[in-house]
Coordinates of C-alpha atoms in Angstrom, one line a residue:
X1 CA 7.3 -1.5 -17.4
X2 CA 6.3 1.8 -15.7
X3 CA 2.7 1.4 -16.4
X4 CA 2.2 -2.0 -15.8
X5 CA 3.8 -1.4 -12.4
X6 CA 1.6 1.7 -11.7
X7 CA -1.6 -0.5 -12.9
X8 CA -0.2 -3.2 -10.2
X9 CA 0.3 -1.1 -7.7
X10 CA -3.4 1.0 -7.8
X11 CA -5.3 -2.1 -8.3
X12 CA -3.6 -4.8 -6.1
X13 CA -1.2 -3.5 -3.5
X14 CA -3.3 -0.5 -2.7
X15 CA -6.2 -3.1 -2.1
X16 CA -4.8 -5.6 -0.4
X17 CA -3.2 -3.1 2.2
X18 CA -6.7 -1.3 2.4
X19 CA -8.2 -5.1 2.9
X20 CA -5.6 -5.6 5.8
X21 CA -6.2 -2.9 7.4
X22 CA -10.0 -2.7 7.2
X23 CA -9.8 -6.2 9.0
X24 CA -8.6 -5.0 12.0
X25 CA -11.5 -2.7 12.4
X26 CA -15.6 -2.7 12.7
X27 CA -16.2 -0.5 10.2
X28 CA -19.9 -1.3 9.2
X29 CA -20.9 -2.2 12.3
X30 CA -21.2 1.1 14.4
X31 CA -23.0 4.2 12.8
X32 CA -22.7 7.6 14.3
X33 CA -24.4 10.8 12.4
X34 CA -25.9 8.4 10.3
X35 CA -22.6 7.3 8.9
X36 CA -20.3 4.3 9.4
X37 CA -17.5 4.8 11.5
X38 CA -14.8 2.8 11.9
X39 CA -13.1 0.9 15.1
X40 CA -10.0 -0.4 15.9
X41 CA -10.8 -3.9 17.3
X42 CA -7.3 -5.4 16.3
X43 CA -7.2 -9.6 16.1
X44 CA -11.2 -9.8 17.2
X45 CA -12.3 -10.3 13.7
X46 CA -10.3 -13.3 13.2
X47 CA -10.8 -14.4 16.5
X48 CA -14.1 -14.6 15.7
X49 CA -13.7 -16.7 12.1
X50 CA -12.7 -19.9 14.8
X51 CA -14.9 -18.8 17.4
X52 CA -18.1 -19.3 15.8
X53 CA -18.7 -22.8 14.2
X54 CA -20.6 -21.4 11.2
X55 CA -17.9 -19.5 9.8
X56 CA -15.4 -22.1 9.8
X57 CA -18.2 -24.5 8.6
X58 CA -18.3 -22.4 5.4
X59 CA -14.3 -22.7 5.2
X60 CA -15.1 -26.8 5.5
X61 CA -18.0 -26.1 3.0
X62 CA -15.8 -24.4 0.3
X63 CA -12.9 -27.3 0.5
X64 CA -15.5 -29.9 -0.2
X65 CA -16.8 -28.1 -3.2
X66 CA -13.5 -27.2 -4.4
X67 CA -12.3 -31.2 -4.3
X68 CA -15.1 -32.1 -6.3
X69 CA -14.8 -29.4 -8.5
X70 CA -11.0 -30.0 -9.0
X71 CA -10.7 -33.7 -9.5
X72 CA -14.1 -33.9 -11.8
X73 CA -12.8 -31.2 -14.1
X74 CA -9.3 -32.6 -14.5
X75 CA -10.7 -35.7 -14.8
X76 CA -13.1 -34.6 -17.9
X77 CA -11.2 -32.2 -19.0
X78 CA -8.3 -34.9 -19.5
X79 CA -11.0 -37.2 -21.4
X80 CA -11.7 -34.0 -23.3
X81 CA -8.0 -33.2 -24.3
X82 CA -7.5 -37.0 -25.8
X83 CA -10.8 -36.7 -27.7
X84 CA -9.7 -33.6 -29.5
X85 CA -5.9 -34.6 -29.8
X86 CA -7.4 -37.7 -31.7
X87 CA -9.9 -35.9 -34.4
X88 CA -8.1 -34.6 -37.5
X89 CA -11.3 -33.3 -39.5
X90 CA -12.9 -30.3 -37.8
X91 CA -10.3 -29.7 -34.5
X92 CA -10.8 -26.5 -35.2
X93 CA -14.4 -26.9 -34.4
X94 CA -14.8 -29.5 -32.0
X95 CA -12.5 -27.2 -29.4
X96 CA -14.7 -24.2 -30.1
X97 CA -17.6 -26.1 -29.0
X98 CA -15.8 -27.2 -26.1
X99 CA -14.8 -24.2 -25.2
X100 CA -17.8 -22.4 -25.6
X101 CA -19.4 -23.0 -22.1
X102 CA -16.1 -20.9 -20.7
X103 CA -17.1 -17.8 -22.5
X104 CA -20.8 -17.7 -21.1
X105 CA -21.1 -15.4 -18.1
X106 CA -21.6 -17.3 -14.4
X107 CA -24.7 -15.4 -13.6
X108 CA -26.6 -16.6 -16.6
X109 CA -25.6 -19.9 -16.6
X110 CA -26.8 -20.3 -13.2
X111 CA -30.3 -18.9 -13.7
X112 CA -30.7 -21.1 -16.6
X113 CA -30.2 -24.1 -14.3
X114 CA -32.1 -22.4 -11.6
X115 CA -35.1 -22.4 -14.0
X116 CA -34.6 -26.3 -15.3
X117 CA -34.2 -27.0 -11.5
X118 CA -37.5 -25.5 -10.7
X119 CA -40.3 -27.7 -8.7
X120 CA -42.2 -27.0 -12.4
X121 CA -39.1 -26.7 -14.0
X122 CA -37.7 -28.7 -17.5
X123 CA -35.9 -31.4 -15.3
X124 CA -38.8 -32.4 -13.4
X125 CA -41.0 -32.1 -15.9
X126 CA -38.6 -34.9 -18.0
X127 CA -38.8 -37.3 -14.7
X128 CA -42.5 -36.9 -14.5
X129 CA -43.0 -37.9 -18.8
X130 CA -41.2 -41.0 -17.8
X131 CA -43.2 -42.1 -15.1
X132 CA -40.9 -40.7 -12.4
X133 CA -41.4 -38.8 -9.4
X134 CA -40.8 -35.2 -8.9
X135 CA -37.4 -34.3 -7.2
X136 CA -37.3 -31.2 -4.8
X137 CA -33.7 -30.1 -5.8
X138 CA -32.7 -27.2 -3.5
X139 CA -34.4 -29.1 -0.3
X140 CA -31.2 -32.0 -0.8
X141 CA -27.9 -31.2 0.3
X142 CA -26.5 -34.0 -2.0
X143 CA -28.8 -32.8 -4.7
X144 CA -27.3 -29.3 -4.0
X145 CA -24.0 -30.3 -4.0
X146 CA -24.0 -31.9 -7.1
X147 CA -25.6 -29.1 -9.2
X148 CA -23.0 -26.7 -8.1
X149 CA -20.0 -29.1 -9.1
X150 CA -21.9 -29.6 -12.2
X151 CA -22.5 -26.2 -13.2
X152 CA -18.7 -25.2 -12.3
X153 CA -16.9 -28.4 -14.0
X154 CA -19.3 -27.5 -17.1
X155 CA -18.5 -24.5 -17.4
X156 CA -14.8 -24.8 -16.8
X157 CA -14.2 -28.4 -18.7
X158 CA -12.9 -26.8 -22.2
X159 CA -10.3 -24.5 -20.7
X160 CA -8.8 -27.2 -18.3
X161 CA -8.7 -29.9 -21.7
X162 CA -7.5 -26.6 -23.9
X163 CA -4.7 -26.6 -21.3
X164 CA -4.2 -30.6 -21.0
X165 CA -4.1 -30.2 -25.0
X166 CA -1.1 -28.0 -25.1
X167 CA 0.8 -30.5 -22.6
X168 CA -0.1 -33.1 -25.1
X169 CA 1.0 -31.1 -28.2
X170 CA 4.2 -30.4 -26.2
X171 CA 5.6 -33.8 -26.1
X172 CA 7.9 -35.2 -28.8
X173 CA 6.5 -37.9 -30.6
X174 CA 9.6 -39.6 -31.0
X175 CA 9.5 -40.7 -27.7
X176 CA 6.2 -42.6 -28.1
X177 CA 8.0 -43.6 -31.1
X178 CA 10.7 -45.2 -29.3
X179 CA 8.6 -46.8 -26.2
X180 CA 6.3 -48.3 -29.3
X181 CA 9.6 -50.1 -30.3
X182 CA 10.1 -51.5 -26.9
X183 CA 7.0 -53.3 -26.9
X184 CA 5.0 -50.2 -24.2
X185 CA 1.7 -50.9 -24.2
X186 CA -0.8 -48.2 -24.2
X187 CA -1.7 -48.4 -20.3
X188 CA 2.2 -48.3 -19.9
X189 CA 2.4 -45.3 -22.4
X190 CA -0.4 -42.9 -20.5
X191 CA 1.1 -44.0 -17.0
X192 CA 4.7 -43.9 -17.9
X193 CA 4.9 -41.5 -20.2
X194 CA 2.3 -39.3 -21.2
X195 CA 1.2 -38.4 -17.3
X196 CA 4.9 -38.1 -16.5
X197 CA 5.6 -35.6 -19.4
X198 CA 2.5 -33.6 -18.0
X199 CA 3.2 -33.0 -14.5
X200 CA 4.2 -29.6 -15.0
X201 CA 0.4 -28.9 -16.7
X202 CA -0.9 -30.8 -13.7
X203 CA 0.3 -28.8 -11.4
X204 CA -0.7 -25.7 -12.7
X205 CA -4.1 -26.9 -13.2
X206 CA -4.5 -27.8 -9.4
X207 CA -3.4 -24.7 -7.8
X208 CA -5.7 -22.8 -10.4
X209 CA -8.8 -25.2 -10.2
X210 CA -8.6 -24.9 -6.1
X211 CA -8.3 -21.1 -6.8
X212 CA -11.5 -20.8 -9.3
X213 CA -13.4 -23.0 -7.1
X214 CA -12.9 -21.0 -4.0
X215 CA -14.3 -18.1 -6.1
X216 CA -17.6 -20.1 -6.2
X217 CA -20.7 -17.9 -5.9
X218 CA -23.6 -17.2 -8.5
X219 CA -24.5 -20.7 -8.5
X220 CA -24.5 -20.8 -4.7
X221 CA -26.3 -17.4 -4.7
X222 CA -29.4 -17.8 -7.7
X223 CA -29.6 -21.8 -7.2
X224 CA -29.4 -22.9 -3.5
X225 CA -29.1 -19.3 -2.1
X226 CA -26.9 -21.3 0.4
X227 CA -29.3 -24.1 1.4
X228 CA -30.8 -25.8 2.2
X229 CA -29.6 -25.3 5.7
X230 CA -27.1 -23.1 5.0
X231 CA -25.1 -26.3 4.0
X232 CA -24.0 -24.8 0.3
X233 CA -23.1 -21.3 2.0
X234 CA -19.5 -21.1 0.6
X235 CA -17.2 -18.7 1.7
X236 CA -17.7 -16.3 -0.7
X237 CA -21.8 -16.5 0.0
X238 CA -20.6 -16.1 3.3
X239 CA -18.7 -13.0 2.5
X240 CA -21.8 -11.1 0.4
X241 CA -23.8 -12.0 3.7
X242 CA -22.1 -10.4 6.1
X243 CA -21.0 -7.4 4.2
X244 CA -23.7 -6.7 1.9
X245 CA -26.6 -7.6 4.5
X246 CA -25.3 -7.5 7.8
X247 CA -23.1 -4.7 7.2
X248 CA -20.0 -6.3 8.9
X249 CA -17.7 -5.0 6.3
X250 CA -14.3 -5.4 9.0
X251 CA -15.3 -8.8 9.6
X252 CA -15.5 -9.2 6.1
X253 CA -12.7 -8.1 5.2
X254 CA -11.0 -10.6 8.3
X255 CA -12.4 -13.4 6.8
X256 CA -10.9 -12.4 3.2
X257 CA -7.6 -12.6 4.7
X258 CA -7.8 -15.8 5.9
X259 CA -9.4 -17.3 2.7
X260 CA -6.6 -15.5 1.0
X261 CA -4.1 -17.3 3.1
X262 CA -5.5 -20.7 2.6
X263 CA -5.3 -20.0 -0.9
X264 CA -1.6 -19.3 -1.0
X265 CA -0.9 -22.3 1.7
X266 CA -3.0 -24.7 -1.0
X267 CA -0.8 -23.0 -4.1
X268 CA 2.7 -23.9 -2.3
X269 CA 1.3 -27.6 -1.4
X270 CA 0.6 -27.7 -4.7
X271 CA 3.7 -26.4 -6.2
X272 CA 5.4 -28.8 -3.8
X273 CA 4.0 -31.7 -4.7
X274 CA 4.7 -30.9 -8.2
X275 CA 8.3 -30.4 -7.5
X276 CA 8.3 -33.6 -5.0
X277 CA 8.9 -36.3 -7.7
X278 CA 5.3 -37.8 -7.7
X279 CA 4.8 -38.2 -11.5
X280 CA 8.4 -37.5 -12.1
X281 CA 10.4 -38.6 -15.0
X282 CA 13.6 -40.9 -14.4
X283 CA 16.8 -40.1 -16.5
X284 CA 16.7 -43.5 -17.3

């Protein structure tokens, strides 16, 4: 295990202490020489996350996405899981397929919808061929909203039903076998059993769908480049912004941290309500 620990150790530990440390500073900020120096500002950082509306708007920002994000891709993806658990001829082929939109990279994806969501672009072009009006995409927050959802669920659907499909695969058939005898309907059977049996896969699927959806960026950054407003500037955006432009790399870093720590606060809620006995199975 030596090397796997030495590979942990270089490329997590070391970071995350760097990270924790850099926080605590305003490195980026001051330059002397011509070079950045660093400062030891301690707690100011963070202090400044709460102090200043916008940041913690982009927290609030993030959440929202990430709800809409979760719940419509475990939604589908659960849709998706019974549609391939049901076809016999071609499986093989009709996962693939689902699958495929996983594989693509984010970055292209989201330039492909930038251009379809172009005042000129394919969408608006469809609307105007059937009498409709033109719709200025990136000027609606709802608009905005939507898209990124879309784009992420889309592009996320075939690995969440890929996982609800080994939950399904993983339950004996003898017990649908025997709640067929007793006379279970199959409303009963998906809400009694079948959900039940997958509350394990559930869980895991929530803690990393919030996860993947608070690493939401390139559709934020080449589609609504945070607007319009700033009202799609998610965290991350918010991140590249003040590191990468206003050279706040400290504050950055402070702002990592906390996101971090609302990550790992939203895993254990998570893992408790897994735990908790909602969808739980009764011995009898």
């Amino acid at each position: 295990m030596t090397p796997i620990l030495i590979y942990f150790a270089l490329f997590t530990i070391v970071p995350i202490v760097i990270l924790f440390v850099m926080s605590f500073t305003n490195y980026g900020e001051t330059i002397k020489a011509g070079k950045f120096v660093s400062e030891w500002v301690g707690w100011k950082n963070y202090a400044d996350v709460f102090k200043y509306p916008e940041y913690f708007r982009s927290i609030l920002i993030t959440f929202v996405i990430a709800v809409g994000v979760v719940v419509c891709g475990m939604l589908f993806g659960f849709l998706a899981s019974l549609a391939m658990k049901a076809i016999v001829k071609g499986s093989t082929f009709y996962r693939m397929i689902w699958y495929i939109p996983g594989l693509l990279s984010g970055a292209i994806v989201s330039e492909f919808f930038n251009v379809m969501l172009a005042n000129d672009g394919t969408i608006n072009r469809i609307i105007e061929s059937l009498g409709g009006e033109m719709i200025a995409w990136k000027l609606s927050t709802g608009w905005m909203y939507f898209w990124i959802i879309f784009i992420v669920t889309w592009g996320g659907t075939g690995g969440t039903a890929m996982y609800f499909l080994a939950g399904l695969n993983g339950i004996d058939k003898e017990i649908y076998e025997a709640a067929y005898l007793d006379g279970v309907n199959k409303r009963q059977k998906m809400w009694y059993i079948t959900l039940p049996l997958l509350r394990p896969m559930l869980g895991y699927i929530l803690i990393t769908g919030f996860i993947g959806a608070f690493n939401i960026f390139e559709p934020v950054l080449l589609i609504s480049n945070g607007g319009p407003d700033q009202s799609t500037k998610v965290v991350l955006y918010r991140l590249y912004d003040e590191a990468f432009k206003n050279f706040k790399y400290g504050f950055s870093c402070a702002l990592s941290v906390i996101v971090m720590i609302i990550v790992l606060i939203l895993t254990f809620i998570n893992i408790r309500i897994s735990d908790s006995g909602i969808l739980k199975v009764e011995d009898n």
